[in-house]
């Protein structure tokens, strides 16, 4: 009897296809292949050597009510299938293209039909058939005799199995079903099936939301966005990804949209057994996208048998309706904010503001704009007073709309510390964030920074290391751990950590800057200058220029330090430059009057603050003390 197609395993060349488990392997190793390319392969293998028309593929893969550019979608699926089979353009080892008609699978194929062990078959053949049970009323005696006979037969069967091989029983007896052993998950970047590369921000945004929803469940360790995005468009085997991230479950999926209609498909894979645990497809109006994402997260949690607390369940179910255009603008804002650059901050701010204008009740849009101002302030791209004040007002507005946003409470706590110098208020907001969502990585990250600013460096470093368990490949997080080591005075550890960071991304400017700080603290100024120049070659930001001047001044290179001052003054004509960047270089050079003059131009809370060690030779100057009271009105305000 022919094996049903959906249960078949098929071999061609070095490849094997398991149509039941929907897996492609090469030399026994699993090859990553998305759902639609796999469906194309399955259709071609149904009729090897025959033409499979484009219309047949359309009707199977994209039903009439599906919203997608069919030609682009099919061409993309074929390209990904050929990539998985290592078939270059123009080759026809496996798939032949018949222009405008369809495709044909041209390689020889063979079925792999598993057969039971011969010994087991022979023993089964020797077992006599059971006599049909009598119908109607029977006497107790006959029932008892039949019971003895059946019991004896069962005992004989068990004896046969024991005689075969007690240790091999697990290979003969059927496996009892068990729940998946998944306690840590990575959501790989969802595939954009729209056929439009300009929609990548949307698929990335959907990935972000799903990660955020899953991260609310404490029973599951969820890898953060910055680490999983490294696997976008990768062909790495799932086992390799799992090993690099130290996880035991992977979620893969895709997004297709047309106008306000959205379809998400997702599947959960247990990596240890290479087993597909669950797969589902969801379709919804874009207005209900937040509820859809929460539904997917809840389904995954149920599949891994994670215990979801009542509070977590309420957060997942609390997803609101959202204005589709406002949500789209919000996703674009997140996309540009993640770029962490002048241009990225500017575009992010525009899109977040657009989202607010479209839906003034959308809390996340206010929070996104607050993060943009906060990031611009921390990096010295905005005047401190202006940036923090706007970030504070926007964060408070977000909390007026939704007081359950953990990341908003933690963000407000950081502003309370850095801008208002209110330690008690900062601690209160940080604790509130941790209660609302103990696994929110952004809240954890802000709390670690809060500890660092309070001088509790060992606690901050320990917490930052815990964050890396959720974000092991995040360049930003790895570089910030290096910064924490620098602030703690653990400069050798900082050098080691920052070199490791640059192995992840050799084009990340802050890692070079912080490595320069570590070398400068070790008085290896020549090495420090090299690292600062590498950072400036990637992005010429005023704070980095000023820090290079500070190193030259510490090194005693007066001419080079003065050239940096001249360069900062030229930059000041075109953009915001913190006056304290210039003031600290003059202070290092011993030019106190000029340093005080430039410090007088600074605004309250300006960065770097007056507690910078570069101002140490001014501490006894009455003019400096007056400026310090104006710039840092509360002596308890921690700065570095």
XYZ file of C-alpha atoms in Angstrom:
640
model
C 0.000 0.000 0.000
C 1.353 3.430 -0.950
C 2.379 5.704 1.912
C 0.103 8.766 2.167
C 1.921 11.803 0.804
C 1.694 13.784 4.034
C 3.369 10.912 5.936
C 6.171 10.357 3.429
C 9.876 10.878 3.803
C 11.624 11.582 0.520
C 15.317 11.566 -0.404
C 17.006 13.410 -3.265
C 20.761 13.957 -3.515
C 22.114 14.717 -0.022
C 18.699 15.956 1.131
C 15.830 14.307 2.978
C 12.345 15.775 3.344
C 9.960 14.718 6.094
C 6.539 15.874 4.928
C 4.829 14.952 8.193
C 7.202 16.950 10.397
C 7.745 19.519 7.620
C 11.529 19.323 7.845
C 14.355 19.494 5.319
C 17.691 17.908 6.196
C 21.054 17.731 4.475
C 23.375 14.884 5.473
C 21.144 14.506 8.541
C 21.452 18.156 9.606
C 18.328 20.294 9.622
C 18.197 23.072 7.035
C 16.178 26.117 8.020
C 13.337 26.673 5.556
C 10.349 28.951 6.048
C 6.790 27.689 5.698
C 5.917 28.893 2.188
C 9.155 27.742 0.504
C 8.588 24.358 2.186
C 5.050 24.186 0.785
C 6.424 24.879 -2.697
C 8.943 22.045 -2.248
C 6.200 19.682 -1.048
C 4.058 20.451 -4.118
C 6.973 19.848 -6.461
C 7.728 16.523 -4.754
C 4.117 15.403 -5.147
C 4.700 15.149 -8.903
C 8.440 14.912 -9.569
C 9.236 15.460 -13.238
C 5.838 17.063 -13.945
C 5.061 20.727 -14.446
C 3.496 22.437 -11.432
C 1.904 25.588 -12.774
C 2.008 29.009 -11.169
C -1.785 28.919 -10.931
C -1.630 25.651 -8.974
C 0.909 27.167 -6.614
C -1.225 30.269 -6.240
C -4.368 28.321 -5.317
C -2.509 26.142 -2.767
C -0.339 28.782 -1.139
C -2.392 31.943 -1.501
C -6.167 31.397 -1.531
C -8.342 33.960 -3.266
C -8.938 36.031 -0.125
C -5.201 36.316 0.647
C -3.732 39.810 0.432
C -0.268 39.586 -1.087
C 1.478 40.370 -4.374
C 1.462 36.803 -5.744
C 4.284 37.197 -8.272
C 6.627 38.784 -5.751
C 5.617 36.280 -3.067
C 6.171 33.232 -5.281
C 9.471 34.507 -6.657
C 10.645 35.138 -3.085
C 9.583 31.624 -1.992
C 11.393 30.005 -4.952
C 14.539 32.040 -4.267
C 14.567 30.986 -0.613
C 13.987 27.366 -1.578
C 16.908 27.487 -4.015
C 19.084 29.134 -1.353
C 18.271 26.277 1.037
C 19.193 23.729 -1.663
C 22.392 25.640 -2.562
C 21.188 25.975 -6.132
C 22.559 29.039 -7.893
C 20.667 31.125 -10.409
C 20.618 29.372 -13.797
C 21.290 25.917 -12.318
C 18.659 23.200 -12.608
C 19.972 20.434 -10.359
C 16.672 20.276 -8.504
C 14.216 22.870 -9.777
C 13.658 23.779 -13.418
C 11.901 27.040 -14.244
C 9.493 27.073 -17.177
C 9.090 30.809 -17.843
C 5.581 32.174 -17.271
C 4.297 28.611 -16.781
C 5.662 27.149 -13.566
C 8.308 24.816 -12.145
C 9.394 21.175 -12.350
C 11.372 19.076 -9.864
C 14.010 17.355 -12.037
C 16.250 15.467 -9.569
C 15.680 11.716 -8.949
C 13.675 11.083 -5.771
C 13.070 8.009 -3.633
C 10.710 7.248 -0.782
C 12.168 6.332 2.613
C 9.706 3.808 4.040
C 10.442 2.765 7.646
C 9.792 -0.895 8.458
C 9.439 -2.513 11.913
C 12.308 -4.702 13.144
C 12.088 -8.272 11.779
C 12.316 -9.859 15.219
C 9.323 -7.907 16.389
C 7.343 -8.822 13.268
C 8.056 -12.535 13.682
C 6.927 -12.460 17.306
C 3.778 -10.602 16.395
C 2.996 -13.188 13.691
C 3.245 -16.004 16.282
C 0.589 -14.468 18.523
C -2.775 -16.162 17.866
C -5.704 -13.895 17.070
C -8.066 -13.042 19.870
C -11.429 -14.818 19.832
C -14.282 -12.336 19.355
C -15.999 -11.472 22.603
C -19.464 -13.125 22.892
C -22.475 -10.886 22.724
C -25.479 -10.969 24.968
C -25.715 -12.312 28.497
C -22.948 -14.682 29.692
C -22.487 -16.599 32.887
C -20.012 -15.518 35.523
C -18.024 -18.726 34.956
C -17.471 -18.058 31.267
C -16.552 -14.420 32.011
C -14.014 -15.528 34.594
C -12.452 -18.113 32.242
C -12.192 -15.574 29.459
C -10.549 -13.115 31.890
C -7.937 -15.760 32.795
C -7.306 -16.525 29.138
C -6.806 -12.886 28.178
C -4.599 -12.262 31.196
C -2.436 -15.239 30.260
C -2.104 -14.011 26.704
C -1.061 -10.543 27.901
C 1.542 -12.083 30.231
C 2.886 -14.204 27.363
C 3.186 -11.112 25.171
C 5.078 -9.254 27.886
C 7.394 -12.237 28.328
C 8.172 -12.153 24.611
C 9.089 -8.476 24.816
C 11.270 -9.089 27.866
C 13.009 -11.955 26.090
C 13.817 -9.689 23.164
C 15.702 -7.120 25.173
C 14.636 -5.472 28.391
C 16.946 -2.521 27.781
C 15.423 -2.020 24.357
C 11.789 -1.795 25.484
C 11.746 1.934 24.821
C 12.428 1.211 21.152
C 9.502 -1.222 20.867
C 6.787 0.200 23.101
C 5.074 3.382 21.909
C 6.299 6.619 23.424
C 4.005 8.269 25.891
C 3.311 11.860 24.976
C 4.975 14.458 27.130
C 4.930 18.190 27.407
C 7.762 20.192 25.865
C 10.798 20.967 28.010
C 10.925 24.657 27.105
C 11.812 27.235 29.700
C 13.701 29.714 27.510
C 12.644 31.071 24.125
C 13.912 33.224 21.286
C 11.463 34.768 18.825
C 13.386 34.924 15.563
C 12.653 37.948 13.346
C 9.282 37.408 11.700
C 9.505 37.044 7.948
C 8.055 39.819 5.817
C 5.790 38.137 3.251
C 4.420 41.320 1.706
C 7.085 41.253 -0.998
C 7.815 44.916 -0.201
C 11.160 45.638 1.462
C 9.837 48.983 2.713
C 7.551 46.991 5.038
C 10.472 45.469 6.970
C 9.823 47.913 9.814
C 6.369 46.364 10.215
C 7.628 42.771 10.510
C 10.341 43.947 12.924
C 7.718 45.786 14.965
C 5.553 42.674 15.161
C 8.602 40.759 16.407
C 9.169 43.406 19.108
C 5.593 43.229 20.359
C 5.569 39.424 20.524
C 8.837 39.447 22.484
C 7.443 42.081 24.847
C 4.260 40.092 25.460
C 6.124 36.841 26.116
C 8.584 38.608 28.399
C 5.716 39.429 30.765
C 5.554 35.749 31.748
C 8.111 35.056 34.486
C 8.109 31.299 33.903
C 9.810 31.780 30.521
C 13.203 33.387 29.881
C 12.796 35.381 26.679
C 15.722 36.639 24.596
C 15.538 40.357 23.868
C 15.135 42.035 20.521
C 18.699 43.226 20.098
C 20.068 39.679 20.227
C 17.491 37.989 17.979
C 17.752 40.666 15.287
C 21.258 39.385 14.572
C 19.579 36.354 12.989
C 17.535 38.336 10.489
C 17.977 36.735 7.045
C 20.417 34.171 8.418
C 20.591 30.548 7.305
C 22.078 29.299 10.557
C 20.758 25.986 11.831
C 18.314 26.271 14.700
C 20.551 24.113 16.900
C 23.421 26.572 16.391
C 21.197 29.545 17.204
C 19.947 27.791 20.338
C 23.506 27.063 21.433
C 24.603 30.687 20.942
C 21.613 32.042 22.876
C 21.509 29.235 25.463
C 17.816 28.495 24.871
C 15.678 25.407 24.358
C 12.768 26.797 22.309
C 12.507 28.871 19.129
C 9.517 30.696 17.679
C 9.518 31.270 13.925
C 6.846 32.981 11.890
C 5.824 35.403 9.201
C 3.740 38.528 8.672
C 1.658 39.486 5.650
C -0.469 42.593 5.412
C -2.528 44.506 2.915
C -4.021 47.791 3.975
C -5.611 47.200 7.364
C -5.666 43.399 7.112
C -2.946 41.384 8.834
C -2.008 37.700 8.948
C 0.543 36.234 11.335
C 1.757 32.637 11.262
C 3.922 31.202 14.026
C 5.419 27.876 15.019
C 7.170 26.719 18.176
C 10.125 24.332 17.932
C 11.714 22.413 20.795
C 15.362 22.471 19.795
C 16.626 19.524 21.859
C 14.420 17.050 19.951
C 14.103 19.213 16.825
C 10.362 18.845 17.342
C 7.582 21.094 16.056
C 5.444 21.606 19.156
C 2.807 23.947 17.771
C 1.877 26.008 14.733
C -1.010 28.358 14.052
C -2.150 31.142 11.751
C -4.036 34.264 12.817
C -5.797 36.897 10.738
C -7.173 40.177 12.017
C -7.823 43.812 11.226
C -4.830 45.983 12.081
C -6.988 47.744 14.667
C -6.940 44.572 16.777
C -3.255 43.762 16.254
C -2.294 44.192 19.926
C -4.916 41.659 20.972
C -3.748 39.307 18.250
C -0.146 39.456 19.481
C -1.265 38.813 23.057
C -3.275 35.822 21.813
C -0.197 34.363 20.101
C 1.905 34.889 23.261
C -0.751 33.195 25.391
C -0.912 30.220 23.015
C 2.869 29.772 23.171
C 2.841 29.984 26.981
C 0.152 27.287 27.067
C 2.175 25.026 24.768
C 5.289 25.166 26.960
C 3.074 24.630 30.004
C 4.354 27.825 31.590
C 2.500 28.957 34.672
C 0.869 32.311 33.914
C -0.055 34.310 36.997
C -3.420 36.108 37.189
C -1.613 39.439 36.914
C 0.258 38.301 33.812
C -2.968 36.990 32.322
C -4.621 40.360 32.921
C -1.774 42.201 31.208
C -2.018 39.957 28.145
C -5.789 40.338 27.969
C -5.674 44.113 28.466
C -4.504 44.789 24.896
C -6.499 47.741 23.568
C -7.779 48.626 20.115
C -5.395 50.929 18.270
C -5.725 53.373 15.409
C -4.021 51.526 12.508
C -2.282 54.619 11.142
C -1.114 55.639 14.610
C 0.231 52.141 15.238
C 2.076 52.125 11.912
C 3.698 55.483 12.718
C 4.660 54.143 16.158
C 6.378 51.108 14.620
C 8.326 53.381 12.269
C 9.377 55.459 15.270
C 10.691 52.357 17.084
C 12.520 51.283 13.934
C 14.430 54.577 13.679
C 15.005 54.892 17.447
C 16.840 51.550 17.391
C 19.337 53.036 14.909
C 20.731 55.200 17.760
C 22.062 58.021 15.540
C 21.360 61.707 14.913
C 19.311 60.911 11.816
C 17.570 58.040 13.591
C 16.568 60.185 16.593
C 15.224 62.900 14.289
C 13.085 60.489 12.235
C 11.933 58.630 15.353
C 10.734 61.885 16.919
C 8.779 62.782 13.776
C 6.994 59.426 13.636
C 6.193 59.280 17.358
C 4.707 62.775 17.153
C 2.706 61.717 14.099
C 1.388 58.729 16.068
C 0.317 61.014 18.930
C -1.429 63.383 16.519
C -3.357 60.464 14.999
C -4.314 58.940 18.365
C -3.826 61.243 21.388
C -4.845 58.383 23.711
C -2.018 56.044 22.580
C 0.279 55.809 25.628
C 3.143 53.978 23.902
C 3.563 56.797 21.372
C 4.162 59.309 24.195
C 6.595 56.905 25.815
C 8.466 56.399 22.526
C 8.856 60.159 22.069
C 10.025 60.453 25.695
C 12.677 57.775 25.051
C 13.832 59.709 21.989
C 14.347 62.900 23.989
C 16.002 60.941 26.789
C 18.412 59.238 24.402
C 19.287 62.554 22.767
C 19.984 64.074 26.187
C 22.099 61.212 27.539
C 24.268 61.233 24.391
C 24.764 65.007 24.590
C 22.797 65.718 21.419
C 20.258 67.906 23.287
C 20.623 70.457 26.089
C 20.022 68.580 29.315
C 17.312 70.817 30.750
C 15.310 70.847 27.520
C 15.650 67.124 26.833
C 14.872 65.910 30.353
C 11.933 68.279 30.818
C 10.273 67.096 27.604
C 10.990 63.441 28.417
C 9.507 63.900 31.906
C 6.295 65.532 30.656
C 5.773 62.909 27.934
C 6.380 60.020 30.330
C 3.892 61.429 32.827
C 1.348 61.778 30.022
C 1.868 58.118 29.068
C 1.271 57.091 32.691
C -1.894 59.205 32.888
C -3.233 57.078 30.034
C -1.858 53.724 31.237
C -0.390 53.448 34.736
C 0.600 49.789 34.189
C 3.496 50.493 31.789
C 6.570 49.197 33.627
C 9.000 50.828 31.223
C 7.305 54.213 31.765
C 7.721 53.992 35.558
C 11.373 53.020 35.220
C 11.979 55.818 32.698
C 10.368 58.345 35.014
C 12.509 57.031 37.857
C 15.664 57.664 35.853
C 14.525 61.203 35.043
C 13.738 61.800 38.731
C 17.315 60.833 39.552
C 19.211 62.579 36.746
C 17.064 65.695 36.317
C 15.243 66.232 39.589
C 17.967 64.730 41.821
C 15.193 62.971 43.714
C 16.551 59.651 44.956
C 13.419 58.751 46.911
C 11.174 59.452 43.909
C 13.490 57.521 41.630
C 13.511 54.520 43.964
C 9.706 54.597 44.212
C 9.227 54.563 40.437
C 11.865 51.878 39.912
C 10.249 49.599 42.481
C 6.836 50.151 40.916
C 8.239 49.060 37.537
C 9.745 45.896 39.006
C 6.432 44.967 40.648
C 4.474 45.499 37.436
C 6.807 43.440 35.262
C 9.894 41.872 36.880
C 11.134 40.566 33.514
C 10.848 43.785 31.503
C 14.392 44.131 30.194
C 14.158 47.893 29.698
C 13.015 48.336 33.304
C 15.846 46.086 34.508
C 18.302 48.053 32.398
C 17.180 51.396 33.808
C 17.415 50.006 37.329
C 20.974 48.837 36.724
C 21.876 52.330 35.484
C 20.155 53.799 38.544
C 22.370 51.650 40.800
C 25.436 52.756 38.860
C 24.576 56.431 39.279
C 24.169 55.904 43.034
C 27.686 54.486 43.168
C 26.509 50.930 43.904
C 28.720 49.681 41.107
C 29.041 46.026 42.115
C 25.251 45.671 42.315
C 24.877 47.475 38.994
C 27.387 45.161 37.304
C 25.704 42.054 38.738
C 22.314 43.261 37.470
C 23.756 44.095 34.050
C 25.123 40.573 33.802
C 21.648 39.200 34.553
C 20.282 41.355 31.736
C 22.803 39.744 29.398
C 21.138 36.384 30.079
C 18.156 37.815 28.188
C 20.288 39.655 25.650
C 23.596 37.792 25.186
C 24.410 39.088 21.696
C 23.234 42.684 22.180
C 26.108 44.971 21.251
C 24.633 47.870 23.235
C 24.240 45.820 26.421
C 27.702 44.294 26.139
C 29.239 47.739 25.588
C 27.336 49.154 28.563
C 28.708 46.405 30.788
C 32.138 47.616 29.695
C 31.123 51.153 30.705
C 30.025 49.893 34.121
C 33.454 48.310 34.616
C 35.077 51.652 33.675
C 32.957 53.589 36.181
C 33.758 51.003 38.872
C 37.474 51.439 38.211
C 37.762 47.807 37.048
C 39.627 48.863 33.910
C 41.224 45.528 33.014
C 37.808 43.876 33.046
C 36.492 46.792 30.978
C 39.157 46.276 28.309
C 38.367 42.567 28.122
C 34.596 43.156 27.940
C 34.841 45.890 25.296
C 37.132 43.840 23.066
C 34.563 41.056 23.279
C 31.878 43.588 22.299
C 33.835 44.663 19.233
C 34.022 41.035 18.142
C 30.218 41.161 17.968
C 30.238 44.403 15.966
C 33.436 46.139 14.910
C 31.421 49.160 13.723
C 29.905 50.156 17.083
C 31.392 53.540 18.001
C 30.522 53.659 21.756
C 32.538 50.474 22.342
C 35.666 52.200 20.998
C 34.939 55.301 23.104
C 34.586 53.313 26.317
C 37.666 51.274 25.502
C 39.466 54.608 25.140
C 38.272 55.610 28.624
C 39.563 52.357 30.090
C 43.006 52.880 28.511
C 43.088 56.524 29.652
C 42.317 55.448 33.229
C 45.261 53.035 32.948
C 47.324 56.012 31.682
C 47.880 54.269 28.376
C 47.035 57.473 26.521
C 48.461 56.442 23.173
C 46.082 53.472 23.052
C 43.217 55.647 24.267
C 43.699 58.133 21.415
C 43.681 55.321 18.859
C 40.328 54.054 20.148
C 38.724 57.517 20.229
C 39.804 58.145 16.652
C 38.236 54.847 15.584
C 34.965 55.962 17.190
C 35.118 59.350 15.460
C 35.733 57.692 12.103
C 32.385 55.908 12.519
C 30.377 58.885 13.823
C 31.663 62.350 14.670
C 29.589 63.322 17.696
C 30.547 66.360 19.877
C 30.830 64.336 23.088
C 33.406 62.029 21.480
C 35.388 64.971 20.120
C 35.392 66.533 23.587
C 36.481 63.286 25.234
C 39.422 63.027 22.827
C 40.431 66.562 23.824
C 40.185 65.568 27.495
C 42.576 62.638 26.867
C 45.060 64.902 25.051
C 44.971 67.344 27.995
C 45.505 64.525 30.540
C 48.397 63.281 28.395
C 50.012 66.741 28.370
C 49.503 67.209 24.609
C 48.520 70.904 24.826
C 48.665 71.638 21.104
C 46.430 68.705 20.210
C 43.993 69.585 23.033
C 43.715 73.183 21.762
C 42.965 71.915 18.248
C 40.071 69.895 19.699
C 38.744 73.029 21.447
C 38.864 74.912 18.125
C 37.011 72.040 16.440
C 34.270 72.064 19.107
C 33.838 75.822 18.705
C 33.374 75.356 14.960
C 30.798 72.616 15.579
C 29.006 74.953 17.990
C 28.137 77.236 15.058
C 26.102 74.481 13.415
C 24.633 72.384 16.241
C 24.296 72.035 20.002
C 27.563 71.365 21.825
C 27.646 71.169 25.615
C 29.811 74.058 26.905
C 31.142 71.832 29.669
C 32.939 69.745 27.014
C 35.098 72.790 26.296
C 35.254 73.902 29.939
C 36.697 70.590 31.169
C 39.508 70.634 28.590
C 40.513 74.161 29.650
C 40.377 73.040 33.289
C 42.653 70.079 32.497
C 45.070 72.503 30.816
C 45.128 74.696 33.938
C 43.388 77.668 32.253
C 40.972 78.279 35.132
C 39.515 81.625 34.054
C 38.624 80.338 30.602
C 37.224 77.123 32.075
C 34.941 79.110 34.425
C 33.867 81.320 31.494
C 32.740 78.317 29.422
C 31.175 76.636 32.425
C 29.072 79.758 32.907
C 27.448 79.089 29.509
C 26.183 75.689 30.648
C 22.564 74.997 31.535
C 21.366 73.386 34.755
C 22.163 69.675 34.834
C 24.412 69.912 31.785
C 26.482 66.867 30.770
C 29.262 66.254 31.709
C 28.487 67.572 35.184
C 30.686 69.633 37.443
C 31.651 66.500 39.385
C 33.837 65.451 36.432
C 37.380 64.808 37.784
C 38.632 67.277 35.181
C 37.297 70.110 37.375
C 39.173 68.968 40.489
C 41.650 71.874 40.313
C 38.725 74.331 40.443
C 36.977 72.976 43.532
C 38.338 75.697 45.852
C 37.510 78.522 43.416
C 34.548 80.593 44.685
C 33.337 81.199 41.147
C 33.279 77.455 40.463
C 31.430 76.727 43.705
C 28.745 79.261 42.749
C 28.407 77.693 39.304
C 28.225 74.229 40.809
C 25.325 75.308 43.035
C 23.501 76.632 39.963
C 24.218 73.678 37.708
C 23.719 70.991 40.359
C 21.396 72.643 42.925
C 21.168 69.528 45.080
C 24.446 68.204 46.413
C 22.911 64.735 46.567
C 22.474 64.616 42.805
C 24.882 61.835 41.698
C 26.900 62.562 38.570
C 29.937 61.147 36.844
